[in-house]
């Protein structure tokens, strides 16, 4: 997956952000490379998502809580997303309901990247 970090700078996150920007670039290139085979390519860019990995960032419980609060604070919707919200976006893009959608980056980030 890509990430909203691929378009928005994060303190200390330049390498992570660069890898996510690369995923976005691959998706755009593959859209053209695979069109003759009728393969659609899209990228999903989650923002802060409530996962065990995200919840474990920090060396102490206090640090983990501070990180969770910091990630929540940047989301215009006022909460972190849930994994099933990202999964539903993936299912949509894989379904025939999105048959005329290709080459996009779908942000599942509560508005983080755009606002």
Short mmCIF file of C-alpha atoms in Angstrom, two decimals:
data_model
loop_
_atom_site.label_atom_id
_atom_site.label_comp_id
_atom_site.label_asym_id
_atom_site.label_seq_id
_atom_site.Cartn_x
_atom_site.Cartn_y
_atom_site.Cartn_z
CA UNK A 1 0.00 0.00 0.00
CA UNK A 2 0.93 3.60 -0.34
CA UNK A 3 0.34 5.99 2.54
CA UNK A 4 -0.70 9.54 3.18
CA UNK A 5 2.92 9.84 4.40
CA UNK A 6 3.90 9.65 0.73
CA UNK A 7 2.60 13.17 0.14
CA UNK A 8 2.88 14.75 3.56
CA UNK A 9 6.16 15.20 5.42
CA UNK A 10 6.59 13.58 8.81
CA UNK A 11 9.34 14.54 11.25
CA UNK A 12 12.02 11.85 11.08
CA UNK A 13 10.08 10.01 8.40
CA UNK A 14 11.84 10.94 5.17
CA UNK A 15 12.85 7.40 4.19
CA UNK A 16 9.42 5.98 5.06
CA UNK A 17 7.72 8.78 3.12
CA UNK A 18 9.99 8.17 0.12
CA UNK A 19 9.09 4.47 0.00
CA UNK A 20 5.39 5.32 0.07
CA UNK A 21 5.85 7.90 -2.70
CA UNK A 22 7.57 5.17 -4.74
CA UNK A 23 4.48 2.95 -4.41
CA UNK A 24 2.38 5.82 -5.79
CA UNK A 25 4.76 6.19 -8.71
CA UNK A 26 4.76 2.45 -9.46
CA UNK A 27 0.95 2.45 -9.51
CA UNK A 28 0.85 5.27 -12.05
CA UNK A 29 3.44 3.58 -14.27
CA UNK A 30 1.83 0.16 -14.03
CA UNK A 31 -1.52 1.68 -15.00
CA UNK A 32 -0.05 2.41 -18.43
CA UNK A 33 2.11 -0.71 -18.63
CA UNK A 34 -0.79 -3.08 -17.92
CA UNK A 35 -3.66 -1.40 -19.75
CA UNK A 36 -3.31 -3.68 -22.82
CA UNK A 37 -3.88 -6.65 -20.52
CA UNK A 38 -6.97 -4.91 -19.06
CA UNK A 39 -5.41 -4.87 -15.61
CA UNK A 40 -6.40 -1.91 -13.48
CA UNK A 41 -3.91 -0.54 -10.97
CA UNK A 42 -4.80 1.69 -8.04
CA UNK A 43 -3.08 2.62 -4.80
CA UNK A 44 -4.66 2.79 -1.37
CA UNK A 45 -3.15 5.33 1.00
CA UNK A 46 -4.20 4.78 4.58
CA UNK A 47 -3.60 7.44 7.17
CA UNK A 48 -3.28 6.70 10.88
CA UNK A 49 -4.94 3.31 11.37
CA UNK A 50 -5.65 1.63 14.69
CA UNK A 51 -3.44 -1.47 14.38
CA UNK A 52 -1.32 -3.43 16.86
CA UNK A 53 1.82 -2.22 15.07
CA UNK A 54 0.81 1.43 15.19
CA UNK A 55 -0.25 1.07 18.81
CA UNK A 56 3.15 -0.34 19.80
CA UNK A 57 5.27 2.60 18.58
CA UNK A 58 7.23 3.87 21.58
CA UNK A 59 9.58 2.57 24.23
CA UNK A 60 7.19 2.92 27.16
CA UNK A 61 3.46 2.91 27.74
CA UNK A 62 3.58 6.69 28.14
CA UNK A 63 5.39 7.10 24.80
CA UNK A 64 2.93 4.77 23.09
CA UNK A 65 -0.01 6.79 24.42
CA UNK A 66 1.63 10.05 23.33
CA UNK A 67 2.23 8.68 19.82
CA UNK A 68 -1.36 7.47 19.55
CA UNK A 69 -2.63 10.89 20.65
CA UNK A 70 -0.30 12.63 18.18
CA UNK A 71 -1.49 10.48 15.28
CA UNK A 72 -5.12 11.01 16.23
CA UNK A 73 -4.64 14.78 16.48
CA UNK A 74 -3.61 15.12 12.82
CA UNK A 75 -6.79 13.48 11.50
CA UNK A 76 -9.51 16.01 10.60
CA UNK A 77 -12.18 13.43 11.47
CA UNK A 78 -10.80 13.31 15.02
CA UNK A 79 -10.06 9.59 15.15
CA UNK A 80 -7.79 6.98 13.67
CA UNK A 81 -9.19 4.63 11.07
CA UNK A 82 -9.96 0.98 11.60
CA UNK A 83 -8.39 -1.81 9.52
CA UNK A 84 -11.79 -2.86 8.15
CA UNK A 85 -12.24 0.63 6.67
CA UNK A 86 -9.08 0.15 4.62
CA UNK A 87 -10.17 -3.39 3.69
CA UNK A 88 -13.53 -2.11 2.43
CA UNK A 89 -11.72 0.36 0.16
CA UNK A 90 -9.58 -2.49 -1.23
CA UNK A 91 -12.65 -4.66 -1.83
CA UNK A 92 -14.32 -1.77 -3.67
CA UNK A 93 -11.30 -1.24 -5.93
CA UNK A 94 -11.08 -4.97 -6.64
CA UNK A 95 -14.78 -5.22 -7.48
CA UNK A 96 -16.69 -4.55 -10.68
CA UNK A 97 -18.18 -1.52 -8.92
CA UNK A 98 -14.91 0.26 -9.74
CA UNK A 99 -14.58 -1.06 -13.31
CA UNK A 100 -13.89 2.43 -14.74
CA UNK A 101 -11.38 3.41 -12.06
CA UNK A 102 -7.67 3.04 -12.66
CA UNK A 103 -4.53 4.98 -11.88
CA UNK A 104 -5.91 6.59 -8.74
CA UNK A 105 -4.69 6.93 -5.22
CA UNK A 106 -7.57 6.39 -2.81
CA UNK A 107 -6.91 8.05 0.52
CA UNK A 108 -8.45 6.24 3.48
CA UNK A 109 -7.17 8.69 6.02
CA UNK A 110 -9.99 10.75 7.46
CA UNK A 111 -8.87 13.76 5.42
CA UNK A 112 -5.29 13.79 6.69
CA UNK A 113 -3.53 14.12 3.33
CA UNK A 114 -5.86 16.64 1.77
CA UNK A 115 -6.55 19.08 4.59
#
